[in-house]
Each structure stands twice: as C-alpha cells, then as structure tokens.
Short mmCIF file of C-alpha atoms in Angstrom, two decimals:
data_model
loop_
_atom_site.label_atom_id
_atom_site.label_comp_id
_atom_site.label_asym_id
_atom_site.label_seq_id
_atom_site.Cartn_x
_atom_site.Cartn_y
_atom_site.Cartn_z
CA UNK A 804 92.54 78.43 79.84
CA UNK A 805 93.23 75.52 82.14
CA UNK A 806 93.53 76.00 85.89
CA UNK A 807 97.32 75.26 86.89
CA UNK A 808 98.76 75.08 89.88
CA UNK A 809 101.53 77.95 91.23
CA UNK A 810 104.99 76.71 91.34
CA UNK A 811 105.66 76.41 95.61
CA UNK A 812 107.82 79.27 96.73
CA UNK A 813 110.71 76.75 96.94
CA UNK A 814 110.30 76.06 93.34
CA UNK A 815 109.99 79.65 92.43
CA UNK A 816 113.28 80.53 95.10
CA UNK A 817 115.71 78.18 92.46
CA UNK A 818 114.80 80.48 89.50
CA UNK A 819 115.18 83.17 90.78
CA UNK A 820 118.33 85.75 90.59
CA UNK A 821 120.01 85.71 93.80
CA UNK A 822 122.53 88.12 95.75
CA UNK A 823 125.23 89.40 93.73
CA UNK A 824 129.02 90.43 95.05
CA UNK A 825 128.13 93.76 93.92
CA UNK A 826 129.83 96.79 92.76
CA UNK A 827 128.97 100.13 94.02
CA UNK A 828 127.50 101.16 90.85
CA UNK A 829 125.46 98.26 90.80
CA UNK A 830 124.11 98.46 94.03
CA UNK A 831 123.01 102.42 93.60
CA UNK A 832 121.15 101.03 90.26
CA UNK A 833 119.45 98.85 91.57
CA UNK A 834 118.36 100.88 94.92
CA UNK A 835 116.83 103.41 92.29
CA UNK A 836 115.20 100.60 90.28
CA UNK A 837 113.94 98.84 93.50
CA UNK A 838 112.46 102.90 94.09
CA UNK A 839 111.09 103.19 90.73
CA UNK A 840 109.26 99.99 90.54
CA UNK A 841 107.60 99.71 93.92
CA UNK A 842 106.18 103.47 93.32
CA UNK A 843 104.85 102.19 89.75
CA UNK A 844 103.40 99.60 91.49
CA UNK A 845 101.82 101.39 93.91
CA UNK A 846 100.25 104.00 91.81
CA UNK A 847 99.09 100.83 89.07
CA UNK A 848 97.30 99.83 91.84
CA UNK A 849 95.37 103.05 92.65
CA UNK A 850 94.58 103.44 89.33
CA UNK A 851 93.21 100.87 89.09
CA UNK A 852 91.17 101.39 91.80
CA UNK A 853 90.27 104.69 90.27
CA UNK A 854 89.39 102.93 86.89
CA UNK A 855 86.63 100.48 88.82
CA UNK A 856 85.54 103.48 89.87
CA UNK A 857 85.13 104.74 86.35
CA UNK A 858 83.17 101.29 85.25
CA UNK A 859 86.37 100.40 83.26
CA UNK A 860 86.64 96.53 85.09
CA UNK A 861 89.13 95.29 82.52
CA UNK A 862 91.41 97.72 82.77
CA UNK A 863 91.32 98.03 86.27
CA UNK A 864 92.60 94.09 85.14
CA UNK A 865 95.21 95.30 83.49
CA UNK A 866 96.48 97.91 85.89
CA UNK A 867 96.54 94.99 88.55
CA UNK A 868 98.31 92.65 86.99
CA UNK A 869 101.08 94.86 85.79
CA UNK A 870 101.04 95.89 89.00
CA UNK A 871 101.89 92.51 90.18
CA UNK A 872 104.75 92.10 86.97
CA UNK A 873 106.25 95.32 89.26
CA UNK A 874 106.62 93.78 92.17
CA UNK A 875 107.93 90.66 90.79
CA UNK A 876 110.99 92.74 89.53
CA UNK A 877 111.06 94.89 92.98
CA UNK A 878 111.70 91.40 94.91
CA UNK A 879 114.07 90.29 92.09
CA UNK A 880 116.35 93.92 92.07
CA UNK A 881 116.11 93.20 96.49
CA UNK A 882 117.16 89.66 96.39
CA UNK A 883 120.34 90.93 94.08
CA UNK A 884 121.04 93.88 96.57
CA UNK A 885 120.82 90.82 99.29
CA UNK A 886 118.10 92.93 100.91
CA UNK A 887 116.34 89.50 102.08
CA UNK A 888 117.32 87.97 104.76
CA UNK A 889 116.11 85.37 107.74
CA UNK A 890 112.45 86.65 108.98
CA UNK A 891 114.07 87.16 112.59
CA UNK A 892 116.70 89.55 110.31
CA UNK A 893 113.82 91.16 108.21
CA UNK A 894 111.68 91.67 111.44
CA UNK A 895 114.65 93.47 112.75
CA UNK A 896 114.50 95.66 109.17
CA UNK A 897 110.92 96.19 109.36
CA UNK A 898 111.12 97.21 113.03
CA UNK A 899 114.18 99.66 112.34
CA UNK A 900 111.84 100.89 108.74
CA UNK A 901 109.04 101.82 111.75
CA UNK A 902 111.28 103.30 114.30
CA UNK A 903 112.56 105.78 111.59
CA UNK A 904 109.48 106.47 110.29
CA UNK A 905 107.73 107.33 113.88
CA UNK A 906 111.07 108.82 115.33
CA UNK A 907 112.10 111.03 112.37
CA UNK A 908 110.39 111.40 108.86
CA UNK A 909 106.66 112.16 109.95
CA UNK A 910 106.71 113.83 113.26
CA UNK A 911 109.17 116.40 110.79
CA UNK A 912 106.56 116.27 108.14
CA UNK A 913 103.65 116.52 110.24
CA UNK A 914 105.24 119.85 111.47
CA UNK A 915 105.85 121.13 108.33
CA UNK A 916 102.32 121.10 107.05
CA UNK A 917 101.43 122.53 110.27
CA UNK A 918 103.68 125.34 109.70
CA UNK A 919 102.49 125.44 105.81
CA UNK A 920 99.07 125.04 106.86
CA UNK A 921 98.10 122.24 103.89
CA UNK A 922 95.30 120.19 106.22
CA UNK A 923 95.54 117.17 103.95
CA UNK A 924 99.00 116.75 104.01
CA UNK A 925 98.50 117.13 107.32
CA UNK A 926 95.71 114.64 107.56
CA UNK A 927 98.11 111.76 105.09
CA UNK A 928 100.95 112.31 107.05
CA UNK A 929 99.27 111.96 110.62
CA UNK A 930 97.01 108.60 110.12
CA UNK A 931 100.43 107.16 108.64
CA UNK A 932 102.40 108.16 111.97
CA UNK A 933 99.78 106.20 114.13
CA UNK A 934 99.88 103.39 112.09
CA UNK A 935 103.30 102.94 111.79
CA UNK A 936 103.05 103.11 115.92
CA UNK A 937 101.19 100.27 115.76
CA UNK A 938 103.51 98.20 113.24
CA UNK A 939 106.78 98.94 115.16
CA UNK A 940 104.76 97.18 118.48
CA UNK A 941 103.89 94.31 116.16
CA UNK A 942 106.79 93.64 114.45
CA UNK A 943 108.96 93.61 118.02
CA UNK A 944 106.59 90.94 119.38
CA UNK A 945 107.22 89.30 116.22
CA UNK A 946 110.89 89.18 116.22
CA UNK A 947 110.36 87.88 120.22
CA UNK A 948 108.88 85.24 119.30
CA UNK A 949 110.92 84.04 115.69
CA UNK A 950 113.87 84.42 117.81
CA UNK A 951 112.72 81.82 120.50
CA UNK A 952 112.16 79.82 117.47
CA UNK A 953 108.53 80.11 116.87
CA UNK A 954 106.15 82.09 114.78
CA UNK A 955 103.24 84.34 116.23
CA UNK A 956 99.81 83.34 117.57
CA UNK A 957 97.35 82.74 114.62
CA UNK A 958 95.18 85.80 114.46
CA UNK A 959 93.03 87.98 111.83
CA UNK A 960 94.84 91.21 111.73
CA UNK A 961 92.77 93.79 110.24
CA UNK A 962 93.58 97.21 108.13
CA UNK A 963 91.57 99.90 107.60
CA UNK A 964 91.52 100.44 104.04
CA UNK A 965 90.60 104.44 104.72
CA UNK A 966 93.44 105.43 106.92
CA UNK A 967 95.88 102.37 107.06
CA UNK A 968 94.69 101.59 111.12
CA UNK A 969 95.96 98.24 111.76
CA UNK A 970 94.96 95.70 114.84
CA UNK A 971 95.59 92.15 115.51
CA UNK A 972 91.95 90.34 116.83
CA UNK A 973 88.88 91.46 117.23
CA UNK A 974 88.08 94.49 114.57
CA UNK A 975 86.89 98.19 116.38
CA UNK A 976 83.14 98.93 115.59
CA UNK A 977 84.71 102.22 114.50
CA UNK A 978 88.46 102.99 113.28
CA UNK A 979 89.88 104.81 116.65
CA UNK A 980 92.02 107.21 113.64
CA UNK A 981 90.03 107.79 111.33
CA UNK A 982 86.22 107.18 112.41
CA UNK A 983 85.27 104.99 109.45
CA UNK A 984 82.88 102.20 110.25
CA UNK A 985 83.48 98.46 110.83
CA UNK A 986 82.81 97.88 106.99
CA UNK A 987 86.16 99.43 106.07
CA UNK A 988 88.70 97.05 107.55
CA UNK A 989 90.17 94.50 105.15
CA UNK A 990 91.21 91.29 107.23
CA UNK A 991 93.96 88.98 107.07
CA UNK A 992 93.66 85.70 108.09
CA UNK B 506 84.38 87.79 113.81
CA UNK B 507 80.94 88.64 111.62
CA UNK B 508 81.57 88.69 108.09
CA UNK B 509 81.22 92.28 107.06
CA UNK B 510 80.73 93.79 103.79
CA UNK B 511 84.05 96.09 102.21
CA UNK B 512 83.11 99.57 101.30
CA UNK B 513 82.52 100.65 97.95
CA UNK B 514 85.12 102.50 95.94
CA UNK B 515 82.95 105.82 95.85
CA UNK B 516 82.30 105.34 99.84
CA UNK B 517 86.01 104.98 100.73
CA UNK B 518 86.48 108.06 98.21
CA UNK B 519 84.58 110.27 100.11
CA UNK B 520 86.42 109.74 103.45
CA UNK B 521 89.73 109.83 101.79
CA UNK B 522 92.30 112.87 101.90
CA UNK B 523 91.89 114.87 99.04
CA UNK B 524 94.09 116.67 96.69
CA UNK B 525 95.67 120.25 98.57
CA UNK B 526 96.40 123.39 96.96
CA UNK B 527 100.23 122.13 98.46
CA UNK B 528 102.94 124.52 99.17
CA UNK B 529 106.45 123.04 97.70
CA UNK B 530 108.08 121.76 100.83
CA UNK B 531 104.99 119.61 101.23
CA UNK B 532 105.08 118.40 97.74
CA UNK B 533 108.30 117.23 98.80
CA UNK B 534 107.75 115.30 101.64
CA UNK B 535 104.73 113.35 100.15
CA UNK B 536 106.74 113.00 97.34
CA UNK B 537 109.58 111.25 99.55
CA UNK B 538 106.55 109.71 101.90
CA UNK B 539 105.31 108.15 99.21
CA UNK B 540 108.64 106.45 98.14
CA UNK B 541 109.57 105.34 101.42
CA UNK B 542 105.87 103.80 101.90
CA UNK B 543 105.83 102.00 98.19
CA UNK B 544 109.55 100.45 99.12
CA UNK B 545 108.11 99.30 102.54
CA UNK B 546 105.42 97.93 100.96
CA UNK B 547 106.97 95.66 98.31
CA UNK B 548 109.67 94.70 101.11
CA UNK B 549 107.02 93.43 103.57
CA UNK B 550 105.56 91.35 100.73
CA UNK B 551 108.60 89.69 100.15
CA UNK B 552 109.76 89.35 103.77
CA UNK B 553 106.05 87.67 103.78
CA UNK B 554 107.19 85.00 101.24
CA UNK B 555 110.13 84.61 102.67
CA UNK B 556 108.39 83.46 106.26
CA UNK B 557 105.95 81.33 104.43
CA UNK B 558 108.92 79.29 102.90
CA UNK B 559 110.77 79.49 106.96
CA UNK B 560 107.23 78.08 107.96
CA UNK B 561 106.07 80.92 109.73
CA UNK B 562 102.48 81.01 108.20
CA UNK B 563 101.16 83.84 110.80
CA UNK B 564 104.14 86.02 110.40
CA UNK B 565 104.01 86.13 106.39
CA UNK B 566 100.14 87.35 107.32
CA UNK B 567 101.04 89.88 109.53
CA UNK B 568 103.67 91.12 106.63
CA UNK B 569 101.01 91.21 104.44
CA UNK B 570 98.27 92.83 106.58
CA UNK B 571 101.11 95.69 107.14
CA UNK B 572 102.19 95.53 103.28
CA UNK B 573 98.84 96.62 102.28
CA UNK B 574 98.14 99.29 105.27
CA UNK B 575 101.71 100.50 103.83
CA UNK B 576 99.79 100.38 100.09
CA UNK B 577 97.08 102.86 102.12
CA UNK B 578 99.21 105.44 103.08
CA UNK B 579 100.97 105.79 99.61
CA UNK B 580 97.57 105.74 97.54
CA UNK B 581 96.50 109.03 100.46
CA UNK B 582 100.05 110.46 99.98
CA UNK B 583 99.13 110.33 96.07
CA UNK B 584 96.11 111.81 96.14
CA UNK B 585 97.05 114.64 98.23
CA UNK B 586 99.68 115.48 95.36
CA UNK B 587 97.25 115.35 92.96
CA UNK B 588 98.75 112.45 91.39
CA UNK B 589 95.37 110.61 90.84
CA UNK B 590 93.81 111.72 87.21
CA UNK B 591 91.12 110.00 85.01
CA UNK B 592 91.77 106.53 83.68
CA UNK B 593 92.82 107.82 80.39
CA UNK B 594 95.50 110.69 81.96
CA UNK B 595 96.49 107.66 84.43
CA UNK B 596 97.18 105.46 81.75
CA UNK B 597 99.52 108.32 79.82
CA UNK B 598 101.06 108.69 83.27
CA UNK B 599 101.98 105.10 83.25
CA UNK B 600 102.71 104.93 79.80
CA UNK B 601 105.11 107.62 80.25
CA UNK B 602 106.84 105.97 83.36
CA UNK B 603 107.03 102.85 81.13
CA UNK B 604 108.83 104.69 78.23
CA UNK B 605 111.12 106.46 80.69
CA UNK B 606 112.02 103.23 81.84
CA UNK B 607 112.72 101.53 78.47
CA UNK B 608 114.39 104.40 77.28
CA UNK B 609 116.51 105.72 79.47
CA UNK B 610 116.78 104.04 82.81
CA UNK B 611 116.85 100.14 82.13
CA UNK B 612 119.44 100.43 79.03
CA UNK B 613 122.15 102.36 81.74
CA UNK B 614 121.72 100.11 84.15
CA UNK B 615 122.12 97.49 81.63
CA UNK B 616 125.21 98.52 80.50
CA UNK B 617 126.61 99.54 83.60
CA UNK B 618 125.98 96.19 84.73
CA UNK B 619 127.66 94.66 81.91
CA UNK B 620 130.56 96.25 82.80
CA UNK B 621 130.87 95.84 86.30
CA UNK B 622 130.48 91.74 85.63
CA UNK B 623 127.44 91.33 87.92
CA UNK B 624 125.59 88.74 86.31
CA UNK B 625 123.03 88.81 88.66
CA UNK B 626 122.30 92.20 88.31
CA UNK B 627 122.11 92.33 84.78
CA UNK B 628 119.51 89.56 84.54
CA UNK B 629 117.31 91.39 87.01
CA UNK B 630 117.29 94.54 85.15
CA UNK B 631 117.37 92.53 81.74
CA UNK B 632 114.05 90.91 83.08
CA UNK B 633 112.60 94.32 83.90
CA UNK B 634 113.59 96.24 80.66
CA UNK B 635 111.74 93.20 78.78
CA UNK B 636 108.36 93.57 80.93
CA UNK B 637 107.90 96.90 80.48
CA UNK B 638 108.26 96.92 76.90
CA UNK B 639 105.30 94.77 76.43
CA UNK B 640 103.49 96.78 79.69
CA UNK B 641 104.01 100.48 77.76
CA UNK B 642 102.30 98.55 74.49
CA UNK B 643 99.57 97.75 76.58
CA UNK B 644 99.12 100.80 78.15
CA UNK B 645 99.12 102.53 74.83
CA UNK B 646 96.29 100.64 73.46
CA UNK B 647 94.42 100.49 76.83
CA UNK B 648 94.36 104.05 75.99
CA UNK B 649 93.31 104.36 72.59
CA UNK B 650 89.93 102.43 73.80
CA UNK B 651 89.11 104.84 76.91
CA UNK B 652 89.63 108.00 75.04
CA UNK B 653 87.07 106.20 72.25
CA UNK B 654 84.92 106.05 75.11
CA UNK B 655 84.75 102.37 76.29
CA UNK B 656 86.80 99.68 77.93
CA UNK B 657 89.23 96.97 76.84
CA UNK B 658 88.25 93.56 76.03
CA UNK B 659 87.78 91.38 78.58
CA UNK B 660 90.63 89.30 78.58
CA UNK B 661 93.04 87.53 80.84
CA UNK B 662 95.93 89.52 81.64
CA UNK B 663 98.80 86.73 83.07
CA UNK B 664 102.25 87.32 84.59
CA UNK B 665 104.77 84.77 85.26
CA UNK B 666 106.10 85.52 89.20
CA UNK B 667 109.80 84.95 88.14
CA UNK B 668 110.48 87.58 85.81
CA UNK B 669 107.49 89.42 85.13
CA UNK B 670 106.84 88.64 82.02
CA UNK B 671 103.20 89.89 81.18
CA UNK B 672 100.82 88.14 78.19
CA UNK B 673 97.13 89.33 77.49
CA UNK B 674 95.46 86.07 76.23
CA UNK B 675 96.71 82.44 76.38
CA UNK B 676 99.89 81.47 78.59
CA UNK B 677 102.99 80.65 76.72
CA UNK B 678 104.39 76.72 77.83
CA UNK B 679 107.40 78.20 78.78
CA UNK B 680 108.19 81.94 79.73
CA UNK B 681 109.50 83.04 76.94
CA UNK B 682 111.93 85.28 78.86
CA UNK B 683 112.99 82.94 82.01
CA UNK B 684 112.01 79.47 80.62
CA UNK B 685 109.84 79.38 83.67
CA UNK B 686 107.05 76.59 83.11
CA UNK B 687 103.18 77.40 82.35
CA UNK B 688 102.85 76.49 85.83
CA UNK B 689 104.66 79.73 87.20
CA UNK B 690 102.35 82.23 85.47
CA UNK B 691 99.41 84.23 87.73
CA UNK B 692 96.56 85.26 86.18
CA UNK B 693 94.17 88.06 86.69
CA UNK B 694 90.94 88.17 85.49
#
C-alpha cells in the first residue's frame, strides 16, 4: 500500500457532522451512543492488550484499529451534541469532569468498598482518585494560561501505565502511588 | 530525560488490580467508574484535536497524556469486574456488543432521528450503524481462527477518521460511506 499523507485536522473539521439544533430525544440518543462507544473502545483496547499477551499480534491489530473506528464515531455523536467547544471552554469541562470526580464519585466509592471490604475495588478506585488530583491542578494552570491567550510551557508529561500517576517534567524513579519502577511511565512529548 | 524501556505486558499484569470476588454495590460503581472514565477519555482526545487546530500544540499533549491515564483507570476498573476473558471470549464479548448495536440500538436512534429532522444526528449514527456492521463480521471471523487455535492473517486493518469506516486489505479511493479521500484513512499494522 502506498504511504499517504493524513488529511490536516482543518481538512478533516469540513467533513465532519457538526452541532445540531437538537431535540430532546436526540440529544439523550446520542449521550447513550457517545456512552456506548467510548466503553467499546476502551475495552477493544484492553483486549487487545490482552491478545499481545496471548501471541495473537494481528488481532491485537484488529482490536486497535476498531478501537480507533470507535472513537471516530464518539467525537462525531460529541460534535452533534455541541459537546466541543474553545480549549479555554473544554479546559473549563475537563476541570469541572476532575472536580466531580475527586469531590463526589470516588471518595463515595472508595468508602463503599471499604465498607464491602473488596481490596481491589478498593485499590482501582483509590489510584484513580489521586490521579484525577493531579489532572484537576493541571488542567486549571492550563485554562490560566489559554485564557491569557497562550498555551502551556512545552514539557514531557508522563503516565504511569500501572496506576494512571501522571506528572509534568522530570519522571519519579518510582511511581509515588503505586511503587512501579521508572520503566512503567509512558511519556508525552 | 534517559530513554527508558516500557514494561512488558506480563510485567504490568502482575502489578495490576485483579479481578475481586465483588459484592453488587461495587459491581456498580466500577461499572459506572468505568463509563465515566471511557467518556473522559474519548473527550480529552478530542478536546486534544481541537487545541492542535487553536495552535496550542502543548495543551493537545497534555489532553492526551491525561486521555490515556483516563484509558488506565478504565482497563483496572475492567479487570476488577472480571470483564477481561481470553481473546476468543473477548472477541464474543465484542461481537456481541457489535450485534447489540446493529440490532437494536443504532436502528432506534436512526429512526428517532428521522423523525425529529436532525440531519446531523442521523448521519452520525448512520455512520456508526455502517461501521459496526463490517466490525461484528470481523470479529466473527477473528474468532473462528483463535478457537482453531491460531491467529488472523497479517493484514492491514485501515479506518478512515471521518466516519469510521473500517477495511481489512487495500484502501478504497474514496470512503465508500463519507466520500472522504484515500488520504483520510489510518492504518494499523
């Protein structure tokens, strides 16, 4: 097959379906599709994870690319629900996303599997909390700084791909969460 | 920062949370946990390309970095709900999803949004119902080879970043489903 180049985002953007003056029935459809297909994508891309694992390469392939077709028709179902907005506006969403998360769902969830005594729920539940800690600070320094009209420093921010541990800079010679070594943060750059 | 080696599938595995014998208010709230982190997920990515087309290069990477620490915490949510099998039960898991999809959930929505007018809408989920058709195919026949004991061919599995359209083998000149050009296909390999 030839090597072609990807249409530019701009390109891509004038295709694309764009924000509807929905109805209400609409707009519930397409919050429950938006649901439905970032979960499939999600789990496509653990199984295929699982399927390397297995020494089954080509259908970890397949697993990742229909993972990918997922998320092309999550973003399309968002952009039709006008869920995309200016990146000051969707730092604002992310940062609100974080502040729920750390501020209601897992502190509740945390206590129930104390209370029900399941350790790894426990343990899932708990390394997501910090992280999302983490991700609310970022994204308000973020916003700061798109607002003033500029974007952020340029600077690796690394993930640990065991426990989710995120950190702008230099990467921990251990993850402070979950004590995995160096080797298992994934950098962005 | 020193290049460093990722961990190894079977590494990570070992550190990861396992699968609990879960009471049912715990299902719940990994089941709900693991929606809200796949929909965070997917967002981030497209609030990424969103701040790459605004110019804000270090932004869309901190999006990303958080999109895939996001991708973390649902693939431990997952496992602690058991909901990681073999290949072969993963890929009747996501052949099922598909079918549900095609089935039932697309052709509502389809109709619904026929009747509400939103033209918008109805290409979205017009897009989607098409994708998965050919994805639940795949999946199918994916299968057929692991349970015989093997793998799929290798082959290159390419999606076009419009509409999700999703072709094993060559890449069509024109989406066949968007009219996209050759041009706006990925491919994974």
């Amino acid at each position: 097959m030839p090597e072609v180049e990807a249409l530019t985002f701009a390109e891509i953007e004038r295709k694309l379906p764009h924000a509807d003056d929905l109805h209400a029935m609409d707009l519930a459809d397409l919050k429950a599709a938006f649901a439905g297909e970032s979960q499939a994508a999600e789990k496509y891309l653990v199984f295929a994870e699982k399927a390397e694992a297995e020494g089954l390469p080509n259908v970890a392939t397949l697993f990742r690319a229909i993972s990918f077709a997922e998320t092309r028709h999550a973003r399309n179902h968002l952009r039709v629900m006008a869920g995309v907005g200016a990146t000051a506006d969707n730092l604002q969403t992310a940062f609100e996303g974080e502040s729920f998360e750390i501020d209601e769902m897992y502190p509740a969830y945390v206590e129930v599997a104390k209370v029900q005594g399941d350790k790894q729920a426990l343990k899932s539940m708990s390394w997501a909390l910090r992280a999302e800690m983490d991700h609310k600070r970022m994204y308000a320094e973020a916003r700061e700084r798109v607002v003033a009209g500029g974007d952020i420093d340029a600077q690796p921010v690394s993930v640990c791909t065991v426990c989710g541990h995120t950190v702008i800079g230099d990467v921990p010679d251990k993850c402070p969460v979950c004590a995995a070594a160096r080797s298992a943060y994934r950098t962005f750059a």
